[in-house]
Amino acid sequence: MKRIRLDKMHYNQEGMVVSIDPDVRGKLASMGLRTGKKTRMITKEPWKGPVVLLVDQANISLGMGIAGKVQVEVDE
Amino acid sequence: MSHQYAFRDKSLVYCIYFSLLGGAAFLAGIVSIMVTLTCNMHSFGFIEIPDSGFRGVWGGLVMVFAGIFYLSGIRDSREIHNFAKVVLGSILLWIMAGTDLFAIFAGAVPSTEPGAWLNSAEGFIKAFSGPYTPAIVLFPFSMAVLYYIRKYHKDQDNLFA
Amino acid sequence: MKVLLIGHPNVGKSVIFNRLTGANVVSSNYPGTTVDYTKGYMRQFGEDIELIDVPGTFSLEPKDKAEEVAVRMLDENADAKVVCVIDAAKIERGLYLTLELIERGLPVVLSLNMWDVAHDKNIVIDSKRLQDILGIPVVPTVAISGEGISSLVRNIEGLNPSSLKEISARIGYARHGSEMNCQGCSGCLRTSLSGQGQILDTLSPDKKWDLIEEITASTVTFGTFVHTLKDALGDYTVKPVTGIPFAIAMLYAFWSIFVSFSGLVTDGFMVRIFDDYYLPWIQTHFPGGMGNWLYALLVDAGHMEGGFLVPSTTCFESFGVLTSGLFLPIGIVLPAILVFYLMLALLEDIGYMPRLAVLIDTFLHKIGLHGYAVIPTILSMGCNVPGVEATRILETKKQRFMMMTLLALFIPCGAQIAIMNDFIPDYLGFVMAYLFAGYFIFGFILNKIVPGRAPEILMDVPVYQRPTVKDIGKKVFMRTKGFLKEGIPFVMLGVFIVNILYLLGFIDTMASFAAPVFEGWFGVPKETAGPLIAAFLRKDLAIAQLSSIPMTKYQMISAVVLVTIYFPCIATFFMMIKEGGKAFFGSVLALISVAFVYGGFLHLIWILMGVN
């Protein structure tokens, strides 16, 4: 188990959210992404583009900067 | 989380059929692009490659993509993601065939004679005969995917009944 | 009675709205903002009830403009009943909004929409139990088929607000099986909610989520996770390796259908109607005749042939307010716009646009725009006017300003594209490529010089859904109506003004002044000056006029590029004033400088290539 930034996840990798920066916490929560949630990386767009995640049946897209403010725990 | 299977069993027919279709689409696309770039119009019997710049190159590119989608989807054909690629390939073919047919339709409706509004019935129908673009030719074959989509839904219902 | 329809974006709220309202639907702008909402009426319980489709919002702690407006609308209509629409498959976050609404003391009925999708995904929701716990009516619905809608509506009458207190208590009961006997066990929700054995009426976000988890634990069963075909398709169309080819195919379809349709309607029918029937009719019936100034202004200016003033044979060249002024918007632009709006509405309702926005966001973000800027860009290719209007979906002033400027500069409208396709089809590709390059280059530059933020993308990517004919029809109808109301008068005004200017010799004078600039700097023959100046009023006309002036292929490309970039058409001009306010003048400044630089640059390219 290790902790990495959300935008460092690989394609199709699953992880559990362990921490979110306070300034984006509310926005992400209302879209379904909170600490304790399992999420899977669907895709990353090239050249530092947005990432697309699967959380609880919903697909959400986050800009790189926002994704960088989320920490997830993944298997090695 | 998901290695979902689209179908209960693998099917050899499925693999062969769609690799042929994929290969045909891919080839058609390449030929289309090359023909357009060399500025020759070619008619092979009932197939006609359009020589308009956009349709030839852009359209040919889409056909190439369709072919790639098909071919990349037949490996481990039961898996839902690969089936999705086959469906995508079909969608691209439908887009090509649909737009080609609509283009023929749009050209066939108005009459070319001064004074008449609409083309005669024979004139209209005649426009639809004659050489077709590769997409239109492959279109009926791509419909086979609908059968498999139906099968997918049936298998899904059974899996979770 | 007033009913507010509120819910997340893309859950089928509008579908429900359209089902309940008739054709008398009005789209309004929320004053002081750039957010729109729709209002209609439904006939229920013997009265006309006002139904308001509130902009989609994820929570009542708003994170963007649209959500702020949603909250304000709730505040302003405190006596309204609320229908909260959520996606049954994404019930947790849907419940968050629901709890927020209940917390405010609003009478709510909950619509668990897309119930069929939840079923397909093995998500089983005990709606009866959920109803008991929440204390509000809970109705499973499938908006596109209409299931559950009548039940939903019936529940609006006699709606009473619930409260978080009651909900927490009921969950507490569920845990302890009876009255609130607990004096503070660690496992009890009641305690963990308030920390003091006291049940609260408002909860912090975290506590709300705790409550939601308890609620779903007892009402929702998640079966084995099902990845449906639609999901897989949805993923592949947003992943770059597969999504970009798909986008390329979509764009091909867009373009191909557009060309076929406008060719069919315009060349096949409109031209005939106008040139063979309308023109001769009005030429004979309008008082005056060739040479009469009013006739020339309104009907036909004619042209000189062998020393004689000869009547025109097409509505194009006649340049009368009642001839060209009507032919252009109705015969050429209207079919183009119609098919455009149709295809755009289709893409939107299927759910493809967010994926396109995600794919493009990478590029657009580099120039400080948002992925969603793809919508005004595409709209502008139908007509710049609604495109500029659509810039309101962008968050910051800076982005709106940039978008407007870039659109007016580099995106040719459908009419222009149609005419280019008609008159100079071989150069169309190059012109478009040069324009798109300009869009990005100048976008990049503008991004650096204009102060302001560019917020990052954060959006929901919905599942693909089947569009309904009714919804698409309504959308297209409303958008087209807007164009007709504003576009046609503008064009007629434009032709009128241009004619006056020609009659007064003003255009010719300007042309002589400008000729050296055009010839020296831009490298186009001086005869283009006239059409180029007139292009302010109608760009497509200008292109047609240009096509008849003898010049080299490269000059033609320069001239056509110039038509697009040097100034927006009069309709867009006015729209920019309306939408842009003061920033508009900055846009104009940018426009003029860019036109010079980019137009001149193109000339430079030709010189370097050794052609001219």
mmCIF file with all atom_site columns, C-alpha atoms in Angstrom, chain B residues 1-2 4 52 54-55 58-59 61-62 65 69 80-85 87-88 91-92 95-96 99-100 102-103 105-107 109-118 149 152 156 160, chain C residues 122 224-230 232-233 235-237 241-246 248-261 263-264 267-269 272-273 276-277 425 428-429:
data_model
loop_
_atom_site.group_PDB
_atom_site.id
_atom_site.type_symbol
_atom_site.label_atom_id
_atom_site.label_alt_id
_atom_site.label_comp_id
_atom_site.label_asym_id
_atom_site.label_entity_id
_atom_site.label_seq_id
_atom_site.pdbx_PDB_ins_code
_atom_site.Cartn_x
_atom_site.Cartn_y
_atom_site.Cartn_z
_atom_site.occupancy
_atom_site.B_iso_or_equiv
_atom_site.pdbx_formal_charge
_atom_site.auth_seq_id
_atom_site.auth_comp_id
_atom_site.auth_asym_id
_atom_site.auth_atom_id
_atom_site.pdbx_PDB_model_num
ATOM 1  C CA . MET B 1 1   ? -13.894 -4.076  -10.368 1.00 0.00 ? 1   MET B CA 1
ATOM 2  C CA . SER B 1 2   ? -14.829 -5.320  -13.737 1.00 0.00 ? 2   SER B CA 1
ATOM 3  C CA . GLN B 1 4   ? -17.250 -8.176  -17.406 1.00 0.00 ? 4   GLN B CA 1
ATOM 4  C CA . SER B 1 52  ? -13.345 14.843  -53.553 1.00 0.00 ? 52  SER B CA 1
ATOM 5  C CA . PHE B 1 54  ? -12.326 15.920  -48.036 1.00 0.00 ? 54  PHE B CA 1
ATOM 6  C CA . ARG B 1 55  ? -14.396 12.834  -48.500 1.00 0.00 ? 55  ARG B CA 1
ATOM 7  C CA . TRP B 1 58  ? -10.973 12.491  -44.092 1.00 0.00 ? 58  TRP B CA 1
ATOM 8  C CA . GLY B 1 59  ? -13.518 9.826   -44.860 1.00 0.00 ? 59  GLY B CA 1
ATOM 9  C CA . LEU B 1 61  ? -9.182  8.078   -42.374 1.00 0.00 ? 61  LEU B CA 1
ATOM 10 C CA . VAL B 1 62  ? -12.435 7.317   -40.581 1.00 0.00 ? 62  VAL B CA 1
ATOM 11 C CA . PHE B 1 65  ? -10.120 3.886   -37.794 1.00 0.00 ? 65  PHE B CA 1
ATOM 12 C CA . PHE B 1 69  ? -11.410 -0.682  -33.963 1.00 0.00 ? 69  PHE B CA 1
ATOM 13 C CA . ILE B 1 80  ? -17.059 -6.221  -22.695 1.00 0.00 ? 80  ILE B CA 1
ATOM 14 C CA . HIS B 1 81  ? -14.408 -3.710  -23.605 1.00 0.00 ? 81  HIS B CA 1
ATOM 15 C CA . ASN B 1 82  ? -13.404 -5.542  -26.720 1.00 0.00 ? 82  ASN B CA 1
ATOM 16 C CA . PHE B 1 83  ? -16.996 -5.932  -27.730 1.00 0.00 ? 83  PHE B CA 1
ATOM 17 C CA . ALA B 1 84  ? -17.348 -2.195  -27.230 1.00 0.00 ? 84  ALA B CA 1
ATOM 18 C CA . LYS B 1 85  ? -14.540 -1.668  -29.714 1.00 0.00 ? 85  LYS B CA 1
ATOM 19 C CA . VAL B 1 87  ? -19.485 -1.764  -31.659 1.00 0.00 ? 87  VAL B CA 1
ATOM 20 C CA . LEU B 1 88  ? -17.507 1.429   -32.072 1.00 0.00 ? 88  LEU B CA 1
ATOM 21 C CA . ILE B 1 91  ? -20.749 2.988   -35.391 1.00 0.00 ? 91  ILE B CA 1
ATOM 22 C CA . LEU B 1 92  ? -18.004 4.567   -37.443 1.00 0.00 ? 92  LEU B CA 1
ATOM 23 C CA . ILE B 1 95  ? -21.571 7.224   -39.751 1.00 0.00 ? 95  ILE B CA 1
ATOM 24 C CA . MET B 1 96  ? -19.719 6.893   -43.039 1.00 0.00 ? 96  MET B CA 1
ATOM 25 C CA . THR B 1 99  ? -23.475 10.440  -44.494 1.00 0.00 ? 99  THR B CA 1
ATOM 26 C CA . ASP B 1 100 ? -22.704 8.995   -47.928 1.00 0.00 ? 100 ASP B CA 1
ATOM 27 C CA . PHE B 1 102 ? -27.557 11.293  -47.229 1.00 0.00 ? 102 PHE B CA 1
ATOM 28 C CA . ALA B 1 103 ? -25.234 12.974  -49.691 1.00 0.00 ? 103 ALA B CA 1
ATOM 29 C CA . PHE B 1 105 ? -30.170 11.645  -51.249 1.00 0.00 ? 105 PHE B CA 1
ATOM 30 C CA . ALA B 1 106 ? -29.500 15.379  -51.118 1.00 0.00 ? 106 ALA B CA 1
ATOM 31 C CA . GLY B 1 107 ? -28.218 15.313  -54.632 1.00 0.00 ? 107 GLY B CA 1
ATOM 32 C CA . VAL B 1 109 ? -34.039 15.124  -54.591 1.00 0.00 ? 109 VAL B CA 1
ATOM 33 C CA . PRO B 1 110 ? -33.933 18.345  -56.583 1.00 0.00 ? 110 PRO B CA 1
ATOM 34 C CA . SER B 1 111 ? -34.453 18.120  -60.276 1.00 0.00 ? 111 SER B CA 1
ATOM 35 C CA . THR B 1 112 ? -31.790 19.140  -62.717 1.00 0.00 ? 112 THR B CA 1
ATOM 36 C CA . GLU B 1 113 ? -34.306 20.237  -65.340 1.00 0.00 ? 113 GLU B CA 1
ATOM 37 C CA . PRO B 1 114 ? -35.251 23.888  -65.252 1.00 0.00 ? 114 PRO B CA 1
ATOM 38 C CA . GLY B 1 115 ? -38.850 24.352  -64.278 1.00 0.00 ? 115 GLY B CA 1
ATOM 39 C CA . ALA B 1 116 ? -39.317 21.123  -62.405 1.00 0.00 ? 116 ALA B CA 1
ATOM 40 C CA . TRP B 1 117 ? -39.006 21.169  -58.646 1.00 0.00 ? 117 TRP B CA 1
ATOM 41 C CA . LEU B 1 118 ? -38.380 17.607  -57.728 1.00 0.00 ? 118 LEU B CA 1
ATOM 42 C CA . ILE B 1 149 ? -25.873 -6.624  -29.134 1.00 0.00 ? 149 ILE B CA 1
ATOM 43 C CA . TYR B 1 152 ? -25.359 -9.468  -25.206 1.00 0.00 ? 152 TYR B CA 1
ATOM 44 C CA . GLN B 1 156 ? -26.705 -10.314 -19.394 1.00 0.00 ? 156 GLN B CA 1
ATOM 45 C CA . PHE B 1 160 ? -28.083 -11.961 -13.421 1.00 0.00 ? 160 PHE B CA 1
ATOM 46 C CA . ASN C 2 122 ? -27.871 -4.309  -10.202 1.00 0.00 ? 122 ASN C CA 1
ATOM 47 C CA . THR C 2 224 ? -22.110 -7.155  -8.428  1.00 0.00 ? 224 THR C CA 1
ATOM 48 C CA . PHE C 2 225 ? -20.740 -4.213  -10.266 1.00 0.00 ? 225 PHE C CA 1
ATOM 49 C CA . VAL C 2 226 ? -21.916 -4.239  -13.831 1.00 0.00 ? 226 VAL C CA 1
ATOM 50 C CA . HIS C 2 227 ? -19.957 -2.561  -16.547 1.00 0.00 ? 227 HIS C CA 1
ATOM 51 C CA . THR C 2 228 ? -22.472 -2.220  -19.309 1.00 0.00 ? 228 THR C CA 1
ATOM 52 C CA . LEU C 2 229 ? -21.851 -1.775  -23.003 1.00 0.00 ? 229 LEU C CA 1
ATOM 53 C CA . LYS C 2 230 ? -22.895 1.846   -22.664 1.00 0.00 ? 230 LYS C CA 1
ATOM 54 C CA . ALA C 2 232 ? -17.579 0.804   -22.079 1.00 0.00 ? 232 ALA C CA 1
ATOM 55 C CA . LEU C 2 233 ? -18.585 2.965   -25.027 1.00 0.00 ? 233 LEU C CA 1
ATOM 56 C CA . ASP C 2 235 ? -15.102 5.205   -21.557 1.00 0.00 ? 235 ASP C CA 1
ATOM 57 C CA . TYR C 2 236 ? -13.701 4.644   -25.004 1.00 0.00 ? 236 TYR C CA 1
ATOM 58 C CA . THR C 2 237 ? -15.078 7.864   -26.349 1.00 0.00 ? 237 THR C CA 1
ATOM 59 C CA . VAL C 2 241 ? -6.443  6.941   -28.072 1.00 0.00 ? 241 VAL C CA 1
ATOM 60 C CA . THR C 2 242 ? -9.931  5.861   -29.040 1.00 0.00 ? 242 THR C CA 1
ATOM 61 C CA . GLY C 2 243 ? -11.766 9.079   -28.322 1.00 0.00 ? 243 GLY C CA 1
ATOM 62 C CA . ILE C 2 244 ? -9.878  11.232  -30.765 1.00 0.00 ? 244 ILE C CA 1
ATOM 63 C CA . PRO C 2 245 ? -10.541 8.995   -33.773 1.00 0.00 ? 245 PRO C CA 1
ATOM 64 C CA . PHE C 2 246 ? -14.161 8.927   -32.723 1.00 0.00 ? 246 PHE C CA 1
ATOM 65 C CA . ILE C 2 248 ? -12.693 12.913  -35.938 1.00 0.00 ? 248 ILE C CA 1
ATOM 66 C CA . ALA C 2 249 ? -15.475 10.688  -37.236 1.00 0.00 ? 249 ALA C CA 1
ATOM 67 C CA . MET C 2 250 ? -18.103 12.832  -35.526 1.00 0.00 ? 250 MET C CA 1
ATOM 68 C CA . LEU C 2 251 ? -16.684 15.976  -37.020 1.00 0.00 ? 251 LEU C CA 1
ATOM 69 C CA . TYR C 2 252 ? -16.669 14.346  -40.438 1.00 0.00 ? 252 TYR C CA 1
ATOM 70 C CA . ALA C 2 253 ? -20.337 13.489  -40.012 1.00 0.00 ? 253 ALA C CA 1
ATOM 71 C CA . PHE C 2 254 ? -21.094 17.020  -38.879 1.00 0.00 ? 254 PHE C CA 1
ATOM 72 C CA . TRP C 2 255 ? -19.406 18.528  -41.862 1.00 0.00 ? 255 TRP C CA 1
ATOM 73 C CA . SER C 2 256 ? -20.745 16.040  -44.406 1.00 0.00 ? 256 SER C CA 1
ATOM 74 C CA . ILE C 2 257 ? -24.347 16.382  -43.301 1.00 0.00 ? 257 ILE C CA 1
ATOM 75 C CA . PHE C 2 258 ? -24.029 20.131  -43.172 1.00 0.00 ? 258 PHE C CA 1
ATOM 76 C CA . VAL C 2 259 ? -22.717 20.335  -46.713 1.00 0.00 ? 259 VAL C CA 1
ATOM 77 C CA . SER C 2 260 ? -25.304 17.906  -48.079 1.00 0.00 ? 260 SER C CA 1
ATOM 78 C CA . PHE C 2 261 ? -28.221 19.552  -46.348 1.00 0.00 ? 261 PHE C CA 1
ATOM 79 C CA . GLY C 2 263 ? -26.584 22.134  -50.697 1.00 0.00 ? 263 GLY C CA 1
ATOM 80 C CA . LEU C 2 264 ? -29.946 20.431  -50.955 1.00 0.00 ? 264 LEU C CA 1
ATOM 81 C CA . ASP C 2 267 ? -28.969 25.209  -54.234 1.00 0.00 ? 267 ASP C CA 1
ATOM 82 C CA . GLY C 2 268 ? -31.775 22.778  -54.839 1.00 0.00 ? 268 GLY C CA 1
ATOM 83 C CA . PHE C 2 269 ? -34.698 24.910  -53.829 1.00 0.00 ? 269 PHE C CA 1
ATOM 84 C CA . ARG C 2 272 ? -34.801 28.544  -57.616 1.00 0.00 ? 272 ARG C CA 1
ATOM 85 C CA . ILE C 2 273 ? -37.573 30.054  -55.572 1.00 0.00 ? 273 ILE C CA 1
ATOM 86 C CA . ASP C 2 276 ? -36.763 32.256  -60.804 1.00 0.00 ? 276 ASP C CA 1
ATOM 87 C CA . TYR C 2 277 ? -39.949 33.340  -59.086 1.00 0.00 ? 277 TYR C CA 1
ATOM 88 C CA . PRO C 2 425 ? -14.232 24.742  -52.678 1.00 0.00 ? 425 PRO C CA 1
ATOM 89 C CA . LEU C 2 428 ? -11.693 25.873  -48.245 1.00 0.00 ? 428 LEU C CA 1
ATOM 90 C CA . GLY C 2 429 ? -9.399  23.446  -46.471 1.00 0.00 ? 429 GLY C CA 1
#
